[in-house]
Short mmCIF file of C-alpha atoms in Angstrom, two decimals:
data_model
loop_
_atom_site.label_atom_id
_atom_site.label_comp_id
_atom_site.label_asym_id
_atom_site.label_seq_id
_atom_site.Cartn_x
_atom_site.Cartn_y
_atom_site.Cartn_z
CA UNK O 316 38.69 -21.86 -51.63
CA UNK O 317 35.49 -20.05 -50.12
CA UNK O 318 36.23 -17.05 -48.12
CA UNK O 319 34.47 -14.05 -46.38
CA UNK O 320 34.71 -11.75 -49.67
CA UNK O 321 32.71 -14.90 -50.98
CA UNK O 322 30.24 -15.09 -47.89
CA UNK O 323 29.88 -11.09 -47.74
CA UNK O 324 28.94 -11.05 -51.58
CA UNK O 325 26.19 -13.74 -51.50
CA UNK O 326 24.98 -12.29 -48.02
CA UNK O 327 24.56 -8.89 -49.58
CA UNK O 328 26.43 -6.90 -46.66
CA UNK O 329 29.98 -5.81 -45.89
CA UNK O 330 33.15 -7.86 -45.35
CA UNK O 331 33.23 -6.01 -41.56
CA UNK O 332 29.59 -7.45 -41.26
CA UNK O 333 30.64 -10.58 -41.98
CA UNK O 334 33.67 -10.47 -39.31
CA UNK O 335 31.79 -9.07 -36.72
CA UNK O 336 29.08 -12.09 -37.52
CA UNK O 337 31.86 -14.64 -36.94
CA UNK O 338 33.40 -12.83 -34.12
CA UNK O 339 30.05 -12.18 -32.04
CA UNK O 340 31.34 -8.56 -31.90
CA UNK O 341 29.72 -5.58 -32.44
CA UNK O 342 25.50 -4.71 -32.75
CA UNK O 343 24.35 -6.92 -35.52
CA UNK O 344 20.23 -7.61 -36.18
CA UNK O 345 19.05 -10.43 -36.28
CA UNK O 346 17.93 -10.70 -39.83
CA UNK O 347 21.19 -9.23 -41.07
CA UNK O 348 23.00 -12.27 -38.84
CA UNK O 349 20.47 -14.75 -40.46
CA UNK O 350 20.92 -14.06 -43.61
CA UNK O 351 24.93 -14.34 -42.78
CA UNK O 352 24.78 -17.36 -41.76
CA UNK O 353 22.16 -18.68 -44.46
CA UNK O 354 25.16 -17.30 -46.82
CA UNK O 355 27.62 -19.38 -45.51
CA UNK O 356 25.71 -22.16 -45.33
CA UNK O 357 24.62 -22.37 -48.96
CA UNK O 358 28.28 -21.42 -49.94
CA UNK O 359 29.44 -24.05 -47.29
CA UNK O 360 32.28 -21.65 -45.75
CA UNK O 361 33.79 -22.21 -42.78
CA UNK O 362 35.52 -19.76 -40.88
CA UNK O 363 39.38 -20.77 -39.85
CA UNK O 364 39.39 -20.84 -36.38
CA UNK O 365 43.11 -21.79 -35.81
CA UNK O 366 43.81 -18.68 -38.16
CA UNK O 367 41.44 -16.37 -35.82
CA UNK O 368 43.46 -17.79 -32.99
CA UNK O 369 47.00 -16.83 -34.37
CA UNK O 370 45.43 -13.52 -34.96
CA UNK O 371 44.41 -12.46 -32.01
CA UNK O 372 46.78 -14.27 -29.90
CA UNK O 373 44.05 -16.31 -28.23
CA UNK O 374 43.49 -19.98 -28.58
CA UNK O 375 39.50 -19.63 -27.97
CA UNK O 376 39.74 -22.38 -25.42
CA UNK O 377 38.69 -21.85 -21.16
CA UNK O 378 39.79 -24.22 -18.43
CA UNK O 379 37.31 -25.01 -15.49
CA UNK O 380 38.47 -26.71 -12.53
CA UNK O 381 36.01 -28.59 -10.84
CA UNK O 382 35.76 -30.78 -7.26
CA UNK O 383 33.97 -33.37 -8.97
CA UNK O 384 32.02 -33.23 -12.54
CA UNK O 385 29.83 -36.28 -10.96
CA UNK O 386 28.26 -34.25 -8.78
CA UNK O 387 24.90 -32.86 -10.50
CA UNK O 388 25.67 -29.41 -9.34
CA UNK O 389 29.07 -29.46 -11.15
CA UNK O 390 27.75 -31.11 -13.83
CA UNK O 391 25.08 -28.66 -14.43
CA UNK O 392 27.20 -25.41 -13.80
CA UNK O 393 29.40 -26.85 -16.35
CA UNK O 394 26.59 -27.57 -18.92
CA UNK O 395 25.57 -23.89 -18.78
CA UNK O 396 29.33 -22.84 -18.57
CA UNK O 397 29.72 -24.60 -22.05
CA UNK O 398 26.57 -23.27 -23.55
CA UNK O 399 27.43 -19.47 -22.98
CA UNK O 400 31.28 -20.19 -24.26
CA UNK O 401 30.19 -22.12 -27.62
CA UNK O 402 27.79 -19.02 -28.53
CA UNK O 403 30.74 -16.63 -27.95
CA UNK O 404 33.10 -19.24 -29.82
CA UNK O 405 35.00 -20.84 -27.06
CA UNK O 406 35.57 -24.46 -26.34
CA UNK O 407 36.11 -25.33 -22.82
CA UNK O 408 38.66 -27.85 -20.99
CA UNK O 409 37.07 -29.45 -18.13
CA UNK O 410 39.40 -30.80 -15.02
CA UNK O 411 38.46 -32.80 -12.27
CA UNK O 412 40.40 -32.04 -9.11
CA UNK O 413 38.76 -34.20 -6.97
CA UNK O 414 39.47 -31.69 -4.08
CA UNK O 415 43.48 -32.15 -4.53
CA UNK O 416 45.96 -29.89 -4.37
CA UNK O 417 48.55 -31.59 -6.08
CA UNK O 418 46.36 -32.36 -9.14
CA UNK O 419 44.82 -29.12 -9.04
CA UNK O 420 48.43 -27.73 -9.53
CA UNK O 421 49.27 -29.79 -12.12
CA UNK O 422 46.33 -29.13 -14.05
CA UNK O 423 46.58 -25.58 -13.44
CA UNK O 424 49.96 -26.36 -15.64
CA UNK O 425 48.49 -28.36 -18.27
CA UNK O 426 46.32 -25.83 -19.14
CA UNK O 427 48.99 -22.93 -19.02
CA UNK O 428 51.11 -25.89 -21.66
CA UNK O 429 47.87 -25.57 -24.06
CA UNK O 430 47.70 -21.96 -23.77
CA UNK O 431 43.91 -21.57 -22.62
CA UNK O 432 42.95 -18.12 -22.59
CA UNK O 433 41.80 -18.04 -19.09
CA UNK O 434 40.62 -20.28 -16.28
CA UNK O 435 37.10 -20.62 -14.27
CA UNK O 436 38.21 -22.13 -10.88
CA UNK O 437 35.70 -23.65 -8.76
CA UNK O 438 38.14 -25.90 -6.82
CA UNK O 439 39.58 -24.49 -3.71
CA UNK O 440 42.40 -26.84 -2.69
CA UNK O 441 44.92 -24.35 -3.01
CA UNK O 442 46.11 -21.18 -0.85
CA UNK O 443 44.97 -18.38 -2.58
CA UNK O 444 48.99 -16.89 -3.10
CA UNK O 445 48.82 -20.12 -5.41
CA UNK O 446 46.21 -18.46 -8.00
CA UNK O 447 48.26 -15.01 -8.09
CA UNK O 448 51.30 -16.82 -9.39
CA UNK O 449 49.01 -18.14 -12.66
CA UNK O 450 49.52 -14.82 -14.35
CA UNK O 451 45.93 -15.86 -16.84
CA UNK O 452 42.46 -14.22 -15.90
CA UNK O 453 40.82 -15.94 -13.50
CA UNK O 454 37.18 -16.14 -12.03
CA UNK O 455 36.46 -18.12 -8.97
CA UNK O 456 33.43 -19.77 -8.00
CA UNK O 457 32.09 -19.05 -4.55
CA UNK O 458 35.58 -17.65 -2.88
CA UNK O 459 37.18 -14.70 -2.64
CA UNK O 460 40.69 -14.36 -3.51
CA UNK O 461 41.74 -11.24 -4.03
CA UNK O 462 40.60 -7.91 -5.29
CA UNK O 463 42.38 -9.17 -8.76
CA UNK O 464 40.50 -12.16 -9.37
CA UNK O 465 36.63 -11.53 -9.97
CA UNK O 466 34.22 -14.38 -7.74
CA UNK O 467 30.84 -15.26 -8.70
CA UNK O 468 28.41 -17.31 -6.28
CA UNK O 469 24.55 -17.47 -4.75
CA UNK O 470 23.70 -15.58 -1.94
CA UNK O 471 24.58 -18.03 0.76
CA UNK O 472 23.73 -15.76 3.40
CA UNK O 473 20.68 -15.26 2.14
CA UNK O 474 20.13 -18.75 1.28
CA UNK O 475 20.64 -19.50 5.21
CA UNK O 476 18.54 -16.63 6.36
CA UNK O 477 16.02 -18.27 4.17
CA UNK O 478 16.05 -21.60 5.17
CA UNK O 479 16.14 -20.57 8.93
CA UNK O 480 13.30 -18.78 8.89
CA UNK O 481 11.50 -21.07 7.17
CA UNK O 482 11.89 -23.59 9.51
CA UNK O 483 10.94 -21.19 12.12
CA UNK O 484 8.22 -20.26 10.52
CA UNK O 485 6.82 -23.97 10.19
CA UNK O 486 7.05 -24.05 13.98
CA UNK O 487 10.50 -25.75 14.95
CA UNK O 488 12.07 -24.67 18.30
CA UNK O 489 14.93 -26.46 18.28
CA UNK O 490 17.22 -26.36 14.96
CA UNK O 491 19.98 -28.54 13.73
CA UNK O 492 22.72 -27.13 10.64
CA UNK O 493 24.68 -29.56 8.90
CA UNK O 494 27.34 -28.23 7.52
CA UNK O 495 31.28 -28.50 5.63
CA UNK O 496 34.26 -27.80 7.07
CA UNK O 497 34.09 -24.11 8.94
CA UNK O 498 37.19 -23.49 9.30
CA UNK O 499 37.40 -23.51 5.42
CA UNK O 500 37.14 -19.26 4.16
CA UNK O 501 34.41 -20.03 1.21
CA UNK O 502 31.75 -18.00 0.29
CA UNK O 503 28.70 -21.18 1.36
CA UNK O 504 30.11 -21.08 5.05
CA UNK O 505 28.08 -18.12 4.86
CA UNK O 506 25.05 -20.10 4.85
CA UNK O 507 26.27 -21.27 8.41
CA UNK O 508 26.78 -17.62 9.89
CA UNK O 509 22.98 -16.87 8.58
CA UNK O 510 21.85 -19.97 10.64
CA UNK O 511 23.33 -19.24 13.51
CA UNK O 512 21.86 -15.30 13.62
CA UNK O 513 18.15 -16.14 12.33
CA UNK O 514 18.57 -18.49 15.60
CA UNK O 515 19.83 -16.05 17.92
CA UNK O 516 17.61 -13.39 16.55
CA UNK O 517 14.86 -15.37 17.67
CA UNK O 518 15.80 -16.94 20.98
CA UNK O 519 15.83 -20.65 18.99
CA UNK O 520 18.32 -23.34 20.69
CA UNK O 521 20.43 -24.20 17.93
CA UNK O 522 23.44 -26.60 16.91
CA UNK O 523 25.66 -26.81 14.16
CA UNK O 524 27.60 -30.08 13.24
CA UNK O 525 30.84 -30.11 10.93
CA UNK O 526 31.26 -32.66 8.14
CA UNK O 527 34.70 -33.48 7.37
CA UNK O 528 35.69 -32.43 3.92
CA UNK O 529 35.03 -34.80 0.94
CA UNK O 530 33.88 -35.19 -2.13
CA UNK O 531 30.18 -34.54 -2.76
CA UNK O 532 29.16 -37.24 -5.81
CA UNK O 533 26.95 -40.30 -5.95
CA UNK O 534 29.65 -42.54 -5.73
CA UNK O 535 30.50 -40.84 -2.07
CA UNK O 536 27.12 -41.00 -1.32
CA UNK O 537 27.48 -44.01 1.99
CA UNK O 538 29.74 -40.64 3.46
CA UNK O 539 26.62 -38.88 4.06
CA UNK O 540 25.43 -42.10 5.47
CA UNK O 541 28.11 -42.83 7.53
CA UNK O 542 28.25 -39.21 8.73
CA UNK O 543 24.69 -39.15 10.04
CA UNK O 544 24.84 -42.40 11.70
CA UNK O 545 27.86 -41.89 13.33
CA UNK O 546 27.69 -37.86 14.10
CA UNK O 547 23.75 -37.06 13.69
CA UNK O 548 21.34 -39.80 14.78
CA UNK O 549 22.08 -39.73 18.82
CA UNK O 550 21.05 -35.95 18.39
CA UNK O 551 18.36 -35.98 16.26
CA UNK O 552 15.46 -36.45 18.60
CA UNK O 553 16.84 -33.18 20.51
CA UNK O 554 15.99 -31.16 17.23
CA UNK O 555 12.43 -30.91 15.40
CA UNK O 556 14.14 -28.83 12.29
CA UNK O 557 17.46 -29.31 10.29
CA UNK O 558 19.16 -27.29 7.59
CA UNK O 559 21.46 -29.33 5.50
CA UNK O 560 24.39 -27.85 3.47
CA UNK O 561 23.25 -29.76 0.39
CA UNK O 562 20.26 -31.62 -1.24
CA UNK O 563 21.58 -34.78 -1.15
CA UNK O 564 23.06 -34.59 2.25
CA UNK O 565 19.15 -33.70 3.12
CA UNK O 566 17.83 -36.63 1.26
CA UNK O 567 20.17 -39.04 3.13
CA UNK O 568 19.28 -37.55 6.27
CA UNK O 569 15.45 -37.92 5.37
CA UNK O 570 16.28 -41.68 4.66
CA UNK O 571 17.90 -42.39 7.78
CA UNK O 572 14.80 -40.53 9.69
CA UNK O 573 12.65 -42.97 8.08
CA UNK O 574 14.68 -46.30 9.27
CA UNK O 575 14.62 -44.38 12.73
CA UNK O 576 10.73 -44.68 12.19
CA UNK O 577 10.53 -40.37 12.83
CA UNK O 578 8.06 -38.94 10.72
CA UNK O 579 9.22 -36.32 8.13
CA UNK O 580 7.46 -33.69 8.24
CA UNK O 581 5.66 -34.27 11.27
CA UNK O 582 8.63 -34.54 13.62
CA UNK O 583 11.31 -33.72 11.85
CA UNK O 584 11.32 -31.04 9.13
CA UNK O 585 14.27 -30.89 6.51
CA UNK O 586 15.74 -28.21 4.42
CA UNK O 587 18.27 -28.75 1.69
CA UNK O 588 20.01 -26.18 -0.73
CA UNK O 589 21.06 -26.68 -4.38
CA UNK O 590 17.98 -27.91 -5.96
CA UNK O 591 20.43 -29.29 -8.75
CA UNK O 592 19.15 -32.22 -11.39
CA UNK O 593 19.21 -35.00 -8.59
CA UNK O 594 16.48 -32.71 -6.51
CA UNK O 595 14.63 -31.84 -9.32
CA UNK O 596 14.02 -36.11 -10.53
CA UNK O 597 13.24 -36.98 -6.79
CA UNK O 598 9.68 -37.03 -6.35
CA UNK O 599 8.91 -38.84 -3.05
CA UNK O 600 9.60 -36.80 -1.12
CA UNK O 601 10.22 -33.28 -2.96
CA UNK O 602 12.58 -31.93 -0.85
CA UNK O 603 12.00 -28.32 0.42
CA UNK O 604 15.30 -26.51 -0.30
CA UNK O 605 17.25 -23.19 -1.26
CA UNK O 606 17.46 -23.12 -5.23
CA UNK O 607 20.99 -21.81 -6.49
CA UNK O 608 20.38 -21.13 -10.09
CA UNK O 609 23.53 -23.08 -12.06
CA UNK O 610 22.32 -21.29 -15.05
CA UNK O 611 22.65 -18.14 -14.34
CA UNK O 612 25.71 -18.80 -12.35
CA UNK O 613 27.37 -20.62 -15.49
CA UNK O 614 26.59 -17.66 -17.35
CA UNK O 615 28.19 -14.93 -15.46
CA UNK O 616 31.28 -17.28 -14.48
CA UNK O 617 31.68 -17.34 -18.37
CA UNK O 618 30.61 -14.00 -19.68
CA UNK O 619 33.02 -12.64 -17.13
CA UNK O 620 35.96 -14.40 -17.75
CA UNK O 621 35.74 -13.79 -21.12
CA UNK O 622 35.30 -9.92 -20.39
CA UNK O 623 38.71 -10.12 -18.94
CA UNK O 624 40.47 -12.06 -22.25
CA UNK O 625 38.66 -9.77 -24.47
CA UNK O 626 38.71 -5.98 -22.42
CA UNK O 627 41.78 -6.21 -20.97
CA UNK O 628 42.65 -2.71 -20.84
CA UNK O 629 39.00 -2.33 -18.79
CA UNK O 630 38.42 -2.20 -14.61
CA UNK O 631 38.13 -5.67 -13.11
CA UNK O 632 35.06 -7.06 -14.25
CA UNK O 633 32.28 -6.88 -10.78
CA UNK O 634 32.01 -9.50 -8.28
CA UNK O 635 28.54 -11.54 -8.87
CA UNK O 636 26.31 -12.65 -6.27
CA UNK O 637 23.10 -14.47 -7.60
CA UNK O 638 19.62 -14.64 -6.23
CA UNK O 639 18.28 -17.41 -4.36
CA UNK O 640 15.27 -18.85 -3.59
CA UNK O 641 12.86 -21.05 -1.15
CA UNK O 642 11.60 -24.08 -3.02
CA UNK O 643 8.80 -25.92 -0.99
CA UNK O 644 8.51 -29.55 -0.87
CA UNK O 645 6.69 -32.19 1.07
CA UNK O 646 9.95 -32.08 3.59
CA UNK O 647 8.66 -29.32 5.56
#
């Protein structure tokens, strides 16, 4: 049977070369890790990951908990979440919650049962006493839960300062947020708090209107709807600008504006935030909204997590808040 020795020798380099090759540990050039893996290609080796897993105690394998993998957000966070993990030689579990608690529990427990190495938690059903009894690292996505468990998330405050003054800045006087659930302690509620200063900080008459919480995918799409007919439209011709929690919350409002016969941008201007794979495809209109980067996010929700499996006698890993940015569309 073909084994390192075998893969060192016809590489030309050291067994630890070789190790630290397979284990993505260590400084290694890049010709010296081509020629590596050219070696154990030709000598078709490959490396026993079940034995690396006894050996270290780890089983190489990450849960993320998810709201809702339909939603294009989700989906891309966990495309880029999967991405970083297989180049560091982790597999990931993916769970769908689908915002609740009792399933979030119990897959909280399967994955404990198949001994992942650590969990990236981006749903929030649960009180956060719930998440100190898992005894695994843990990173959460976009809440804080205490100084023991790393978060990593956009600038949402920024993102809603942002937005704001955009829509100040393209002339609106009276502004409208659409927003989740407030009374919900997540890091995007900070997106509301910016809204409401940028408006007080210059004299604008603002509102802010609560969506119930539910799940955000295409299939929940007629909630958006039903929301805006039932909660929006009687106050939309009090408002000339709105700032939605979400792109495709924007894109339903812009829809309903156009059955109401009010002219986007002209009367109405709309501002989004995500600018996931659905905003990206729509082209009429191109929705002007806050960009949250999923790849970068998905990176530094994995590379941190796996900091804590791998450096565990190292300080808590840093909180990471990520960049944002204005994207301009034909909305405002």
């Amino acid at each position: 049977m073909v084994n390192i020795k075998d893969v060192a020798k016809e590489a030309g380099v050291s067994v630890t070369t070789v190790s630290r090759v397979l284990n993505n540990r260590g400084y290694i050039g890049k010709e010296t890790r081509k020629k590596v893996e050219k070696a154990m290609a030709d000598i078709d080796y490959s490396p026993n990951q079940i034995a690396r897993a006894l050996q270290k105690s780890q089983s190489y394998l990450l849960g993320v908990i998810v709201p809702d993998s339909e939603h294009p957000f989700f989906a891309e966070l966990i495309k880029h979440i999967e991405i970083f993990a297989y180049k560091n030689n982790y597999k990931i579990l993916i769970c769908n919650s689908l915002d609740e608690a009792e399933k979030e529990t119990k897959y909280i427990g399967m994955l404990k049962e198949n001994r992942v190495d650590g969990i990236i938690m981006c749903s929030q059903t649960l009180d956060i006493e719930e998440y100190r009894k898992v005894k695994l690292p843990i990173v959460s996505f976009d809440r804080i839960m205490s100084k023991d468990i790393p978060y990593v998330g956009s600038d949402n405050f920024n993102g809603g300062t942002i937005a704001t003054q955009h829509l100040i800045e393209s002339g609106c006087k009276n502004l409208l947020h659409l927003s989740g659930p407030l009374d919900i302690d997540v890091l995007p509620n900070r997106r509301a708090d910016a809204f409401k200063l940028a408006c007080m900080k210059h004299n604008i008459h603002f509102k802010v209107i609560e969506k119930e919480y539910s799940r955000h995918s295409f299939s929940e799409y007629y909630n958006y709807e039903q929301f805006i007919e039932e909660q929006v439209s009687h106050e939309l011709t009090n408002f000339d600008g709105v700032f939605c929690s979400n792109d495709m919350l924007a894109y339903a409002l812009y829809i309903h504006a156009q059955k109401k016969q009010i002219n986007v941008p002209k009367q109405l201007k709309i501002v989004g935030y995500d600018f996931n794979s659905f905003t990206r495809m729509l082209q009429n209109p191109k929705l002007t909204t806050i960009k949250q980067p999923a790849d970068r996010l998905g990176r530094e929700l994995c590379s941190t997590l796996i900091k804590m499996i791998e450096d565990k006698d190292d300080e808590k890993p840093n909180n990471t808040i990520v960049d944002v940015e204005l994207i301009k569309g034909e909305t405002t």
